[in-house]
């Protein structure tokens, strides 16, 4: 079989622990034998981030800006324990946070649906995508532990020297806590734009929710910016595509979402998206069936798995045990990135390969071959034994070979 040529460089960001092990396996069996591809490799493993003073993370983000598409393995976010474990010079920031701050943008998460795994919510038949604003709010907060009686104020000091704006938050007569959060119109606009683009690209409805009845200024700003984006650029396009946009209270979406059959993009503010995407992942069976893509307002894409480095499995692997960790979300990260590369390059054979890779993975599970995390939740439970990660990847490879013949 001759290899399929991928026209433009794809940026590869390697990572840590069990996902790094799976990354190597799947690249060898499912990618490199089929594609003639130039990968620009960045090693974001903990040791190399420490060695390069985290420069490698910055370089990888700029490479994604240059080429347009990257695929990222899960990485350790340093903390006190990791400093000891890896003898780190510094508690390096989360690579995802660094990359997001360079690319800006919105994180979209979608579950991988397989026929033998019923979502916790029976009505769901189509994927529910979540778009999470990846900037500001409580993730860029300032907090004060209030020691005792006193007045807490919200103050804005204009740069032009005009009078400050002040509001009393609370008159404390005993200890408590306060928090300041912010967002910017520019970031909210690019969040809105990314959500409309994604919904239009996927041909799914867009639902947007906040708590504007309570947060009459802050959340209302989000609502107004989304409405302006819709009225200004999308109303006609959406109508032609037969999809709708609507805004409603988050409480209302939570109630409605349980009764729909899915197939929409739910745009969420940062915190809502954090929590709701975890809820969605567990309702869909396994963290290993949740994909994630960061879409920048300039049209750059970074694909990854939603889960972490699967640390517990890695320690078993280090002891020489065979693990049954699930590589599905990593395979879909590669599939998504290769597909997008093909779309951007105008190479339909590359797009077709990516689709077959993802289809082969799903049909392997539907044929009863799966890793331990899924064995526990599928119905009917397969008669086949649970396979190791390597056996699972090989089974996908064999299905893919048949599909490509
Ligand atoms: P995790 O790696 O997502 O794993 C949590 C648990 O979920 C695992 O112990 C495992 O359960 C199950 N699981 C997750 N992915 C799986 C897979 N592919 N196959 C089978 N089971 C899977 O989260 P964590 O253990 O809390 O975090 C580990 C490290 O990952 C941390 O250092 C964290 O900083 C990092 N992290 C990175 C990212 C990222 O790069 N995007 C995201 C989150 C966390 P069982 O052990 O019960 O089998
Ligand atoms: Mg979360």
CSV table of C-alpha atoms and ligand atoms in Angstrom, one decimal:
chain,number,residue,atom,x,y,z
A,1,UNK,CA,0.0,0.0,0.0
A,2,UNK,CA,1.4,3.4,-0.9
A,3,UNK,CA,1.3,6.1,1.8
A,4,UNK,CA,-1.1,9.0,1.7
A,5,UNK,CA,0.8,12.3,1.3
A,6,UNK,CA,-0.1,15.0,3.9
A,7,UNK,CA,0.8,18.3,2.3
A,8,UNK,CA,1.5,20.6,5.2
A,9,UNK,CA,3.4,20.1,8.5
A,10,UNK,CA,1.4,18.9,11.5
A,11,UNK,CA,2.6,20.1,14.9
A,12,UNK,CA,3.0,17.2,17.4
A,13,UNK,CA,3.1,17.9,21.2
A,14,UNK,CA,4.2,14.9,23.1
A,15,UNK,CA,3.3,14.5,26.8
A,16,UNK,CA,3.5,12.4,29.9
A,17,UNK,CA,3.0,9.1,31.7
A,18,UNK,CA,0.5,6.6,30.3
A,19,UNK,CA,-0.7,8.8,27.5
A,20,UNK,CA,2.9,9.2,26.3
A,21,UNK,CA,3.2,5.4,26.2
A,22,UNK,CA,-0.1,5.1,24.3
A,23,UNK,CA,0.9,8.0,22.0
A,24,UNK,CA,4.0,6.1,20.9
A,25,UNK,CA,2.1,2.9,20.3
A,26,UNK,CA,-0.7,4.4,18.3
A,27,UNK,CA,1.6,6.5,16.2
A,28,UNK,CA,3.6,3.5,15.2
A,29,UNK,CA,0.7,1.3,14.4
A,30,UNK,CA,-2.1,3.6,13.2
A,31,UNK,CA,-0.4,6.7,11.7
A,32,UNK,CA,3.1,6.3,10.4
A,33,UNK,CA,2.5,3.2,8.3
A,34,UNK,CA,-0.3,5.0,6.4
A,35,UNK,CA,0.8,8.6,6.0
A,36,UNK,CA,3.7,10.4,4.4
A,37,UNK,CA,3.6,13.2,6.9
A,38,UNK,CA,6.0,15.8,8.2
A,39,UNK,CA,5.6,16.1,12.0
A,40,UNK,CA,7.1,19.0,13.8
A,41,UNK,CA,7.8,17.5,17.2
A,42,UNK,CA,7.8,19.2,20.5
A,43,UNK,CA,8.5,17.2,23.7
A,44,UNK,CA,6.2,18.6,26.4
A,45,UNK,CA,7.0,15.8,28.8
A,46,UNK,CA,7.6,17.1,32.3
A,47,UNK,CA,11.4,16.5,32.2
A,48,UNK,CA,11.9,18.4,28.9
A,49,UNK,CA,9.7,21.3,30.0
A,50,UNK,CA,11.9,21.6,33.1
A,51,UNK,CA,15.1,21.3,31.1
A,52,UNK,CA,14.0,24.0,28.6
A,53,UNK,CA,12.6,26.3,31.4
A,54,UNK,CA,9.2,25.7,29.8
A,55,UNK,CA,10.4,27.3,26.5
A,56,UNK,CA,9.3,24.2,24.6
A,57,UNK,CA,5.6,24.9,25.6
A,58,UNK,CA,5.8,28.4,24.1
A,59,UNK,CA,7.5,27.2,21.0
A,60,UNK,CA,4.9,24.6,20.4
A,61,UNK,CA,2.1,27.1,20.7
A,62,UNK,CA,3.8,29.4,18.2
A,63,UNK,CA,4.3,26.4,15.9
A,64,UNK,CA,0.5,25.8,16.0
A,65,UNK,CA,0.1,29.5,15.0
A,66,UNK,CA,2.5,29.1,12.1
A,67,UNK,CA,1.1,25.8,10.7
A,68,UNK,CA,-2.5,26.0,11.9
A,69,UNK,CA,-3.0,22.5,13.3
A,70,UNK,CA,-1.5,20.7,16.3
A,71,UNK,CA,-2.1,17.5,18.1
A,72,UNK,CA,-1.4,17.3,21.8
A,73,UNK,CA,-0.8,14.4,24.2
A,74,UNK,CA,-1.9,14.9,27.9
A,75,UNK,CA,0.6,16.5,30.1
A,76,UNK,CA,1.3,16.7,33.8
A,77,UNK,CA,0.4,20.0,35.5
A,78,UNK,CA,3.2,20.5,38.0
A,79,UNK,CA,2.3,20.7,41.7
A,80,UNK,CA,4.2,20.1,45.0
A,81,UNK,CA,4.3,16.3,44.6
A,82,UNK,CA,5.5,16.5,41.0
A,83,UNK,CA,8.3,18.9,42.0
A,84,UNK,CA,9.7,16.1,44.2
A,85,UNK,CA,8.9,13.3,41.8
A,86,UNK,CA,10.6,15.0,38.8
A,87,UNK,CA,13.1,17.1,40.8
A,88,UNK,CA,11.7,20.2,39.1
A,89,UNK,CA,13.4,23.6,39.2
A,90,UNK,CA,10.1,25.3,39.4
A,91,UNK,CA,6.3,24.7,39.6
A,92,UNK,CA,5.8,25.3,35.9
A,93,UNK,CA,2.4,26.5,34.9
A,94,UNK,CA,-0.1,24.2,33.2
A,95,UNK,CA,0.9,23.8,29.5
A,96,UNK,CA,-2.7,23.9,28.5
A,97,UNK,CA,-3.1,27.3,30.2
A,98,UNK,CA,0.0,28.6,28.5
A,99,UNK,CA,-1.1,27.4,25.0
A,100,UNK,CA,-4.6,28.7,25.5
A,101,UNK,CA,-3.3,32.1,26.5
A,102,UNK,CA,-1.2,32.3,23.3
A,103,UNK,CA,-3.8,30.9,20.9
A,104,UNK,CA,-6.8,32.4,22.8
A,105,UNK,CA,-10.0,30.7,21.8
A,106,UNK,CA,-12.6,28.3,22.9
A,107,UNK,CA,-12.4,24.6,23.9
A,108,UNK,CA,-15.0,22.3,22.3
A,109,UNK,CA,-15.6,18.9,23.8
A,110,UNK,CA,-17.6,16.1,22.2
A,111,UNK,CA,-18.2,12.5,23.4
A,112,UNK,CA,-17.4,9.6,21.0
A,113,UNK,CA,-20.6,7.6,20.7
A,114,UNK,CA,-20.6,3.8,20.3
A,115,UNK,CA,-23.7,1.8,19.8
A,116,UNK,CA,-23.1,-0.7,22.6
A,117,UNK,CA,-22.7,2.1,25.2
A,118,UNK,CA,-26.0,3.8,26.2
A,119,UNK,CA,-25.5,7.3,27.7
A,120,UNK,CA,-26.8,7.7,31.2
A,121,UNK,CA,-29.5,9.8,29.8
A,122,UNK,CA,-31.6,7.5,27.6
A,123,UNK,CA,-33.0,10.2,25.4
A,124,UNK,CA,-29.5,11.1,24.0
A,125,UNK,CA,-28.9,9.7,20.6
A,126,UNK,CA,-26.6,12.3,19.1
A,127,UNK,CA,-23.5,13.9,20.6
A,128,UNK,CA,-23.9,17.0,22.8
A,129,UNK,CA,-20.9,19.3,22.1
A,130,UNK,CA,-19.8,21.7,24.8
A,131,UNK,CA,-18.1,24.9,23.9
A,132,UNK,CA,-16.2,26.3,26.9
A,133,UNK,CA,-15.0,29.9,27.1
A,134,UNK,CA,-11.3,29.4,28.0
A,135,UNK,CA,-10.5,32.9,29.4
A,136,UNK,CA,-11.2,34.7,32.6
A,137,UNK,CA,-13.9,34.6,35.3
A,138,UNK,CA,-13.0,32.6,38.3
A,139,UNK,CA,-9.9,31.1,36.6
A,140,UNK,CA,-8.2,34.6,36.6
A,141,UNK,CA,-9.5,35.8,39.9
A,142,UNK,CA,-8.2,37.7,42.9
A,143,UNK,CA,-9.3,36.6,46.3
A,144,UNK,CA,-9.0,37.9,49.8
A,145,UNK,CA,-9.6,36.1,53.0
A,146,UNK,CA,-11.2,38.8,55.0
A,147,UNK,CA,-9.7,38.7,58.5
A,148,UNK,CA,-12.5,40.6,60.3
A,149,UNK,CA,-14.7,43.7,60.3
A,150,UNK,CA,-14.3,46.1,57.4
A,151,UNK,CA,-15.7,47.3,54.1
A,152,UNK,CA,-15.2,45.4,50.8
A,153,UNK,CA,-15.4,47.6,47.7
A,154,UNK,CA,-15.2,47.1,44.0
A,155,UNK,CA,-13.2,49.9,42.5
A,156,UNK,CA,-12.4,50.8,38.8
A,157,UNK,CA,-9.8,53.5,38.2
A,158,UNK,CA,-10.0,54.8,34.7
A,159,UNK,CA,-6.7,55.2,32.8
A,160,UNK,CA,-7.8,58.7,31.6
A,161,UNK,CA,-7.7,60.1,35.1
A,162,UNK,CA,-11.5,60.5,35.4
A,163,UNK,CA,-13.2,59.7,38.7
A,164,UNK,CA,-13.0,56.1,40.0
A,165,UNK,CA,-16.2,54.0,40.0
A,166,UNK,CA,-16.9,52.4,43.4
A,167,UNK,CA,-19.4,50.0,44.7
A,168,UNK,CA,-19.7,48.4,48.1
A,169,UNK,CA,-19.6,44.7,48.0
A,170,UNK,CA,-20.2,44.1,51.6
A,171,UNK,CA,-19.8,45.6,55.1
A,172,UNK,CA,-18.2,42.9,57.1
A,173,UNK,CA,-18.6,42.7,60.8
A,174,UNK,CA,-16.8,39.3,61.1
A,175,UNK,CA,-14.4,37.3,58.9
A,176,UNK,CA,-15.3,36.1,55.5
A,177,UNK,CA,-14.1,36.0,51.9
A,178,UNK,CA,-14.2,38.1,48.8
A,179,UNK,CA,-13.3,37.5,45.1
A,180,UNK,CA,-12.8,39.7,42.1
A,181,UNK,CA,-13.2,38.4,38.5
A,182,UNK,CA,-13.2,39.9,35.1
A,183,UNK,CA,-13.6,39.3,31.4
A,184,UNK,CA,-13.1,41.4,28.3
A,185,UNK,CA,-15.4,42.2,25.4
A,186,UNK,CA,-12.7,41.1,23.0
A,187,UNK,CA,-12.5,37.7,24.6
A,188,UNK,CA,-16.2,37.2,24.8
A,189,UNK,CA,-16.6,38.2,21.2
A,190,UNK,CA,-14.0,35.7,20.0
A,191,UNK,CA,-15.8,33.1,22.2
A,192,UNK,CA,-19.1,33.9,20.5
A,193,UNK,CA,-17.5,33.9,17.0
A,194,UNK,CA,-15.8,30.5,17.7
A,195,UNK,CA,-19.1,29.0,18.9
A,196,UNK,CA,-21.1,30.2,15.8
A,197,UNK,CA,-18.3,28.9,13.5
A,198,UNK,CA,-18.2,25.5,15.2
A,199,UNK,CA,-22.0,25.1,15.2
A,200,UNK,CA,-22.2,26.1,11.6
A,201,UNK,CA,-19.3,23.8,10.7
A,202,UNK,CA,-20.9,20.8,12.4
A,203,UNK,CA,-24.4,21.8,11.3
A,204,UNK,CA,-25.8,21.7,14.8
A,205,UNK,CA,-28.0,24.2,16.8
A,206,UNK,CA,-26.3,26.6,19.2
A,207,UNK,CA,-27.6,26.9,22.7
A,208,UNK,CA,-26.1,29.6,24.9
A,209,UNK,CA,-26.8,30.0,28.6
A,210,UNK,CA,-25.7,32.1,31.5
A,211,UNK,CA,-27.3,33.4,34.7
A,212,UNK,CA,-28.2,36.9,33.5
A,213,UNK,CA,-31.2,37.1,35.7
A,214,UNK,CA,-28.9,37.2,38.7
A,215,UNK,CA,-25.8,38.7,37.1
A,216,UNK,CA,-27.4,41.6,35.4
A,217,UNK,CA,-24.3,43.3,34.2
A,218,UNK,CA,-21.6,40.6,33.9
A,219,UNK,CA,-23.6,37.8,32.4
A,220,UNK,CA,-25.8,40.2,30.5
A,221,UNK,CA,-22.7,41.4,28.6
A,222,UNK,CA,-22.1,37.8,27.4
A,223,UNK,CA,-25.7,37.5,26.3
A,224,UNK,CA,-25.6,40.9,24.4
A,225,UNK,CA,-22.4,40.1,22.6
A,226,UNK,CA,-23.7,36.7,21.5
A,227,UNK,CA,-26.9,38.3,20.2
A,228,UNK,CA,-24.9,41.0,18.3
A,229,UNK,CA,-22.7,38.3,16.7
A,230,UNK,CA,-25.7,36.3,15.7
A,231,UNK,CA,-27.6,39.3,14.3
A,232,UNK,CA,-24.5,40.7,12.5
A,233,UNK,CA,-23.1,37.6,10.9
A,234,UNK,CA,-25.0,34.4,11.3
A,235,UNK,CA,-28.8,34.8,11.2
A,236,UNK,CA,-29.0,34.2,7.4
A,237,UNK,CA,-26.4,31.5,7.3
A,238,UNK,CA,-28.0,29.6,10.1
A,239,UNK,CA,-31.4,29.9,8.5
A,240,UNK,CA,-30.0,28.5,5.2
A,241,UNK,CA,-28.3,25.6,7.0
A,242,UNK,CA,-31.5,24.8,8.9
A,243,UNK,CA,-30.0,25.3,12.3
A,244,UNK,CA,-31.1,27.6,15.1
A,245,UNK,CA,-29.5,29.8,17.8
A,246,UNK,CA,-31.1,30.6,21.0
A,247,UNK,CA,-30.2,32.0,24.4
A,248,UNK,CA,-31.7,30.9,27.6
A,249,UNK,CA,-31.0,30.6,31.4
A,250,UNK,CA,-28.6,27.9,32.4
A,251,UNK,CA,-31.2,26.4,34.7
A,252,UNK,CA,-33.5,26.0,31.7
A,253,UNK,CA,-30.8,24.3,29.6
A,254,UNK,CA,-30.0,21.9,32.4
A,255,UNK,CA,-33.7,20.9,32.4
A,256,UNK,CA,-34.1,20.8,28.6
A,257,UNK,CA,-30.9,18.9,27.9
A,258,UNK,CA,-32.1,15.9,29.7
A,259,UNK,CA,-35.1,15.6,27.3
A,260,UNK,CA,-33.5,16.2,24.0
A,261,UNK,CA,-31.9,13.6,21.7
A,262,UNK,CA,-28.7,15.7,21.6
A,263,UNK,CA,-27.0,17.1,18.5
A,264,UNK,CA,-26.4,20.6,19.6
A,265,UNK,CA,-23.5,22.8,20.7
A,266,UNK,CA,-24.0,24.1,24.2
A,267,UNK,CA,-21.9,27.2,24.7
A,268,UNK,CA,-20.9,27.7,28.4
A,269,UNK,CA,-19.0,30.3,30.3
A,270,UNK,CA,-15.7,29.1,31.7
A,271,UNK,CA,-16.8,27.6,35.0
A,272,UNK,CA,-20.1,26.1,33.6
A,273,UNK,CA,-18.1,24.5,30.8
A,274,UNK,CA,-15.6,23.0,33.2
A,275,UNK,CA,-18.3,21.3,35.3
A,276,UNK,CA,-20.8,20.5,32.5
A,277,UNK,CA,-18.2,18.8,30.3
A,278,UNK,CA,-17.2,16.5,33.2
A,279,UNK,CA,-20.8,15.7,33.8
A,280,UNK,CA,-21.3,15.0,30.1
A,281,UNK,CA,-18.2,12.8,30.0
A,282,UNK,CA,-19.3,10.6,32.8
A,283,UNK,CA,-22.9,10.4,31.5
A,284,UNK,CA,-21.4,9.1,28.3
A,285,UNK,CA,-19.6,6.3,30.0
A,286,UNK,CA,-15.9,7.1,30.2
A,287,UNK,CA,-13.5,10.0,30.3
A,288,UNK,CA,-11.6,8.1,27.6
A,289,UNK,CA,-14.5,8.8,25.1
A,290,UNK,CA,-14.3,12.5,25.3
A,291,UNK,CA,-12.5,14.5,22.7
A,292,UNK,CA,-11.3,18.1,23.0
A,293,UNK,CA,-10.3,20.8,20.5
A,294,UNK,CA,-9.1,24.4,21.1
A,295,UNK,CA,-10.2,26.6,18.3
A,296,UNK,CA,-8.6,30.0,18.1
A,297,UNK,CA,-10.3,33.1,16.7
A,298,UNK,CA,-7.7,33.2,14.0
A,299,UNK,CA,-8.6,29.7,12.9
A,300,UNK,CA,-5.9,27.6,14.5
A,301,UNK,CA,-6.7,24.2,15.9
A,302,UNK,CA,-5.2,22.1,18.7
A,303,UNK,CA,-6.7,18.6,19.2
A,304,UNK,CA,-6.3,16.6,22.4
A,305,UNK,CA,-7.9,14.1,24.7
A,306,UNK,CA,-10.1,15.5,27.4
A,307,UNK,CA,-8.5,13.2,30.1
A,308,UNK,CA,-5.2,13.5,31.8
A,309,UNK,CA,-2.1,11.4,31.8
A,310,UNK,CA,-3.8,8.3,33.5
A,311,UNK,CA,-1.2,8.3,36.2
A,312,UNK,CA,-2.4,5.3,38.2
A,313,UNK,CA,-2.1,3.1,35.1
A,314,UNK,CA,1.4,4.4,34.4
A,315,UNK,CA,2.7,3.3,37.7
A,316,UNK,CA,1.4,-0.2,37.0
A,317,UNK,CA,3.1,0.0,33.6
A,318,UNK,CA,6.4,1.0,35.2
A,319,UNK,CA,6.1,-2.2,37.3
A,320,UNK,CA,6.0,-4.2,34.1
A,321,UNK,CA,2.3,-4.9,34.2
A,322,UNK,CA,0.2,-4.8,31.0
A,323,UNK,CA,-2.5,-2.1,31.3
A,324,UNK,CA,-5.8,-1.8,29.6
A,325,UNK,CA,-5.8,2.0,29.3
A,326,UNK,CA,-8.1,3.3,26.6
A,327,UNK,CA,-6.4,5.2,23.7
A,328,UNK,CA,-9.7,6.3,22.0
A,329,UNK,CA,-9.6,10.0,22.8
A,330,UNK,CA,-6.0,10.1,21.7
A,331,UNK,CA,-6.8,8.4,18.5
A,332,UNK,CA,-9.6,10.9,17.9
A,333,UNK,CA,-7.2,13.7,18.6
A,334,UNK,CA,-5.0,12.4,15.8
A,335,UNK,CA,-8.0,11.8,13.6
A,336,UNK,CA,-9.4,15.2,14.2
A,337,UNK,CA,-6.0,16.9,13.6
A,338,UNK,CA,-5.3,14.9,10.4
A,339,UNK,CA,-8.8,15.5,9.1
A,340,UNK,CA,-8.5,19.3,9.7
A,341,UNK,CA,-5.1,19.3,8.0
A,342,UNK,CA,-6.6,17.6,5.0
A,343,UNK,CA,-9.5,20.1,5.0
A,344,UNK,CA,-7.2,23.1,5.1
A,345,UNK,CA,-4.9,21.6,2.5
A,346,UNK,CA,-7.7,20.6,0.2
A,347,UNK,CA,-6.6,17.0,0.2
A,348,UNK,CA,-9.7,14.7,0.3
A,349,UNK,CA,-7.7,11.5,0.6
A,350,UNK,CA,-6.2,12.7,3.9
A,351,UNK,CA,-9.7,13.6,5.1
A,352,UNK,CA,-11.0,10.2,4.1
A,353,UNK,CA,-8.1,8.4,5.9
A,354,UNK,CA,-8.9,10.3,9.1
A,355,UNK,CA,-12.5,9.4,8.9
A,356,UNK,CA,-11.6,5.7,8.4
A,357,UNK,CA,-9.2,5.8,11.3
A,358,UNK,CA,-12.0,7.1,13.6
A,359,UNK,CA,-14.6,4.7,12.2
A,360,UNK,CA,-12.3,1.7,12.6
A,361,UNK,CA,-11.8,2.6,16.3
A,362,UNK,CA,-15.5,2.9,16.9
A,363,UNK,CA,-16.4,-0.3,15.0
A,364,UNK,CA,-13.7,-2.2,17.0
A,365,UNK,CA,-15.5,-1.4,20.2
A,366,UNK,CA,-18.9,-2.1,18.6
A,367,UNK,CA,-17.5,-5.6,17.6
A,368,UNK,CA,-16.9,-6.3,21.3
A,369,UNK,CA,-13.2,-5.6,21.5
A,370,UNK,CA,-12.5,-3.0,24.2
A,371,UNK,CA,-10.4,-1.9,27.1
A,372,UNK,CA,-11.3,-2.4,30.8
A,373,UNK,CA,-12.9,1.0,31.4
A,374,UNK,CA,-15.6,0.2,28.8
A,375,UNK,CA,-16.1,-3.5,29.7
A,376,UNK,CA,-17.5,-2.3,32.9
A,377,UNK,CA,-20.2,-0.1,31.3
A,378,UNK,CA,-21.2,-1.5,27.9
A,379,UNK,CA,-24.4,-3.4,27.4
A,380,UNK,CA,-24.5,-6.2,26.4
A,381,UNK,CA,-21.3,-7.1,28.1
A,382,UNK,CA,-19.0,-8.6,25.5
A,383,UNK,CA,-18.1,-12.2,25.7
A,384,UNK,CA,-14.6,-11.4,24.6
A,385,UNK,CA,-12.0,-10.8,27.3
A,386,UNK,CA,-10.7,-7.3,28.1
A,387,UNK,CA,-7.7,-6.5,25.9
A,388,UNK,CA,-4.5,-4.7,26.7
A,389,UNK,CA,-3.9,-1.2,25.2
A,390,UNK,CA,-1.5,-2.7,22.6
A,391,UNK,CA,-4.0,-5.5,21.6
A,392,UNK,CA,-6.7,-2.9,21.2
A,393,UNK,CA,-4.6,-0.7,19.0
A,394,UNK,CA,-3.6,-3.7,16.9
A,395,UNK,CA,-7.3,-4.7,16.5
A,396,UNK,CA,-8.1,-1.2,15.3
A,397,UNK,CA,-5.1,-1.4,12.9
A,398,UNK,CA,-6.5,-4.7,11.4
A,399,UNK,CA,-10.0,-3.1,11.0
A,400,UNK,CA,-8.4,-0.1,9.3
A,401,UNK,CA,-6.3,-2.3,7.0
A,402,UNK,CA,-9.5,-4.0,5.8
A,403,UNK,CA,-11.3,-0.6,5.3
A,404,UNK,CA,-8.4,0.7,3.3
A,405,UNK,CA,-8.2,-2.3,0.9
B,1,LIG,P1,-6.8,11.4,34.5
B,1,LIG,O1,-5.5,11.1,33.9
B,1,LIG,O2,-7.8,11.9,33.5
B,1,LIG,O3,-7.3,10.0,35.1
B,1,LIG,C1,-8.3,9.9,36.1
B,1,LIG,C2,-8.9,8.5,36.1
B,1,LIG,O4,-9.8,8.4,35.0
B,1,LIG,C3,-7.9,7.4,35.8
B,1,LIG,O5,-7.2,7.0,37.0
B,1,LIG,C4,-8.7,6.3,35.2
B,1,LIG,O6,-9.5,5.7,36.2
B,1,LIG,C5,-9.7,7.1,34.4
B,1,LIG,N1,-9.1,7.4,33.0
B,1,LIG,C6,-8.8,8.6,32.4
B,1,LIG,N2,-8.4,8.4,31.2
B,1,LIG,C7,-8.4,7.1,30.9
B,1,LIG,C8,-8.1,6.3,29.8
B,1,LIG,N3,-7.6,6.8,28.7
B,1,LIG,N4,-8.3,4.9,29.9
B,1,LIG,C9,-8.7,4.4,31.0
B,1,LIG,N5,-9.1,5.1,32.1
B,1,LIG,C10,-8.9,6.4,32.1
B,1,LIG,O7,-6.7,12.4,35.7
B,1,LIG,P2,-5.8,12.5,36.9
B,1,LIG,O8,-5.3,11.1,37.3
B,1,LIG,O9,-6.5,13.3,37.9
B,1,LIG,O10,-4.5,13.3,36.4
B,1,LIG,C11,-3.3,12.8,36.1
B,1,LIG,C12,-2.4,13.9,35.5
B,1,LIG,O11,-2.9,14.4,34.3
B,1,LIG,C13,-2.2,15.0,36.5
B,1,LIG,O12,-0.8,15.3,36.6
B,1,LIG,C14,-2.9,16.2,35.8
B,1,LIG,O13,-2.2,17.4,36.0
B,1,LIG,C15,-2.9,15.8,34.3
B,1,LIG,N6,-4.0,16.3,33.5
B,1,LIG,C16,-3.7,16.7,32.2
B,1,LIG,C17,-4.7,17.1,31.4
B,1,LIG,C18,-4.3,17.6,30.0
B,1,LIG,O14,-3.1,17.6,29.6
B,1,LIG,N7,-5.2,18.0,29.2
B,1,LIG,C19,-6.0,17.1,31.8
B,1,LIG,C20,-6.3,16.6,33.1
B,1,LIG,C21,-5.3,16.2,33.9
B,1,LIG,P3,-9.0,4.3,36.9
B,1,LIG,O15,-7.7,4.6,37.6
B,1,LIG,O16,-10.1,4.1,37.9
B,1,LIG,O17,-8.9,3.2,35.9
B,2,LIG,MG1,-13.5,19.9,35.0
